[in-house]
Coordinates of C-alpha atoms in Angstrom, one line a residue:
X155 CA 0.0 0.0 0.0
X156 CA 1.2 3.5 -0.8
X157 CA 0.8 6.3 1.7
X158 CA 1.6 9.8 0.9
X159 CA 3.8 12.0 3.1
X160 CA 0.8 13.9 4.5
X161 CA -1.2 12.6 7.4
X162 CA -4.6 12.7 5.8
X163 CA -6.2 9.9 7.8
X164 CA -9.5 10.2 6.2
X165 CA -8.0 9.7 2.7
X166 CA -5.9 6.8 4.1
X167 CA -8.9 5.0 5.5
X168 CA -10.8 5.4 2.2
X169 CA -7.8 3.7 0.4
X170 CA -7.8 0.9 3.1
X171 CA -11.6 0.5 2.9
X172 CA -11.5 0.3 -0.9
X173 CA -8.6 -2.2 -0.8
X174 CA -10.5 -4.4 1.7
X175 CA -13.7 -4.2 -0.3
X176 CA -11.9 -5.2 -3.6
X177 CA -10.0 -8.0 -1.8
X178 CA -13.2 -9.3 -0.2
X179 CA -15.0 -9.3 -3.6
X180 CA -12.2 -11.2 -5.2
X181 CA -12.1 -13.7 -2.4
X182 CA -15.8 -14.3 -2.6
X183 CA -15.6 -14.7 -6.3
X184 CA -12.8 -17.2 -6.0
X185 CA -14.6 -19.2 -3.3
X186 CA -17.9 -19.3 -5.4
X187 CA -16.2 -20.3 -8.6
X188 CA -17.2 -23.7 -9.9
X189 CA -15.7 -24.7 -13.2
X190 CA -18.1 -26.3 -15.6
X191 CA -17.1 -29.5 -17.2
X192 CA -17.6 -29.5 -21.0
X193 CA -19.9 -32.4 -21.9
X194 CA -18.0 -35.1 -23.6
X195 CA -19.5 -36.9 -26.5
X196 CA -20.4 -40.5 -26.6
X197 CA -18.1 -42.2 -29.1
X198 CA -18.3 -45.7 -30.6
X199 CA -15.3 -46.6 -32.7
X200 CA -15.2 -49.9 -34.6
X201 CA -12.1 -51.3 -36.5
X202 CA -13.1 -54.3 -38.5
X203 CA -10.3 -56.5 -39.6
X204 CA -10.4 -60.0 -41.1
X205 CA -7.7 -62.7 -41.1
X206 CA -6.0 -63.2 -44.4
X207 CA -5.7 -66.9 -45.5
X208 CA -3.0 -68.2 -47.7
X209 CA -3.6 -69.9 -51.0
X210 CA -3.7 -73.3 -49.2
X211 CA -6.3 -71.9 -46.7
X212 CA -3.9 -71.8 -43.7
X213 CA -4.5 -68.9 -41.3
X214 CA -1.7 -66.3 -41.1
X215 CA -1.0 -63.5 -38.7
X216 CA -1.9 -60.9 -41.3
X217 CA -5.2 -59.0 -41.3
X218 CA -7.0 -56.7 -43.7
X219 CA -9.8 -54.1 -43.2
X220 CA -13.3 -55.1 -44.2
X221 CA -15.5 -52.4 -45.7
X222 CA -19.3 -52.3 -45.8
X223 CA -19.9 -54.2 -42.5
X224 CA -23.1 -53.1 -40.8
X225 CA -23.4 -52.6 -37.0
X226 CA -26.6 -51.7 -35.1
X227 CA -26.4 -49.6 -31.9
X228 CA -29.6 -49.8 -29.9
X229 CA -30.6 -48.4 -26.5
X230 CA -31.5 -51.2 -24.1
X231 CA -33.2 -51.2 -20.7
X232 CA -32.3 -53.7 -17.9
X233 CA -35.3 -55.9 -17.0
X234 CA -34.1 -56.1 -13.4
X235 CA -33.1 -52.8 -11.8
X236 CA -31.0 -54.7 -9.2
X237 CA -28.7 -56.3 -11.7
X238 CA -26.6 -55.2 -14.6
X239 CA -27.7 -56.7 -17.9
X240 CA -25.5 -59.4 -19.4
X241 CA -25.1 -59.9 -23.1
X242 CA -25.0 -63.7 -22.5
X243 CA -28.5 -63.4 -20.9
X244 CA -30.9 -61.8 -23.4
X245 CA -33.6 -62.0 -20.7
X246 CA -31.6 -59.4 -18.6
X247 CA -32.4 -56.6 -21.0
X248 CA -34.9 -55.5 -23.6
X249 CA -34.7 -53.0 -26.5
X250 CA -35.8 -49.6 -25.1
X251 CA -39.1 -48.0 -26.2
X252 CA -40.7 -44.7 -25.8
X253 CA -38.5 -41.8 -25.0
X254 CA -35.5 -44.1 -24.7
X255 CA -36.0 -45.5 -28.2
X256 CA -32.7 -45.2 -30.0
X257 CA -31.2 -47.1 -33.0
X258 CA -28.5 -46.2 -35.4
X259 CA -26.7 -48.2 -38.1
X260 CA -22.9 -47.9 -38.5
X261 CA -21.1 -49.0 -41.7
X262 CA -17.4 -49.6 -41.9
X263 CA -15.5 -47.6 -44.6
X264 CA -12.7 -48.8 -46.9
X265 CA -10.2 -48.7 -44.0
X266 CA -12.6 -50.9 -41.9
X267 CA -13.5 -48.0 -39.6
X268 CA -16.9 -47.0 -38.3
X269 CA -17.2 -44.1 -35.9
X270 CA -20.3 -42.8 -34.2
X271 CA -20.3 -39.6 -32.1
X272 CA -23.2 -38.1 -30.3
X273 CA -23.0 -35.1 -28.0
X274 CA -26.4 -35.7 -26.4
X275 CA -26.7 -39.5 -26.1
X276 CA -28.7 -40.4 -23.0
X277 CA -26.9 -42.2 -20.2
X278 CA -27.6 -45.9 -20.1
X279 CA -27.0 -49.3 -21.7
X280 CA -26.5 -49.8 -25.4
X281 CA -26.3 -53.0 -27.5
X282 CA -23.8 -53.0 -30.4
X283 CA -24.5 -55.9 -32.8
X284 CA -22.7 -56.9 -36.0
X285 CA -25.2 -57.7 -38.7
X286 CA -25.2 -60.8 -40.9
X287 CA -24.2 -60.2 -44.5
X288 CA -22.5 -62.0 -47.4
X289 CA -19.1 -60.8 -46.1
X290 CA -20.0 -61.6 -42.5
X291 CA -21.9 -64.9 -42.4
X292 CA -21.1 -65.4 -38.7
X293 CA -21.3 -62.0 -36.9
X294 CA -19.3 -61.4 -33.7
X295 CA -21.0 -61.7 -30.3
X296 CA -22.9 -58.5 -29.5
X297 CA -21.4 -56.1 -26.9
X298 CA -23.2 -54.2 -24.1
X299 CA -21.9 -50.7 -23.6
X300 CA -22.7 -48.4 -20.7
X301 CA -22.5 -44.6 -21.2
X302 CA -22.6 -42.5 -18.1
X303 CA -23.8 -38.9 -18.1
X304 CA -22.2 -36.7 -20.8
X305 CA -21.1 -39.9 -22.7
X306 CA -18.4 -40.8 -20.2
X307 CA -18.1 -44.5 -20.4

């Protein structure tokens, strides 16, 4: 604090009072500050690779991307609120209806990638299922995914 050479106490008290007021307001502002967390998007990323077979049909360690594979992402609701649904037990969940109804189809590109991003996906369980096609006669086992609020899995 800077005080002038004169002894003007009234002026000095005004400076001190203003300094205390500003300090108090800053302190209250800092104490009340609550940073907001930016909502993170729900992201589903699929990389579809198939094993390359040699000319004599032996399996190798090499893989190649597979384009045009369809996946379905659906909201599901647990049938028992006391237990988590299990993909191995189809009776433990059902496809959601009403306001929770949600279905989207994802298709892999030439690099074998499919990405789905949603900034407002509701928290809950989702079933990701590979669909039968000529290039995928035996689809992979479905996967249950849980997205927490703001898409945080």
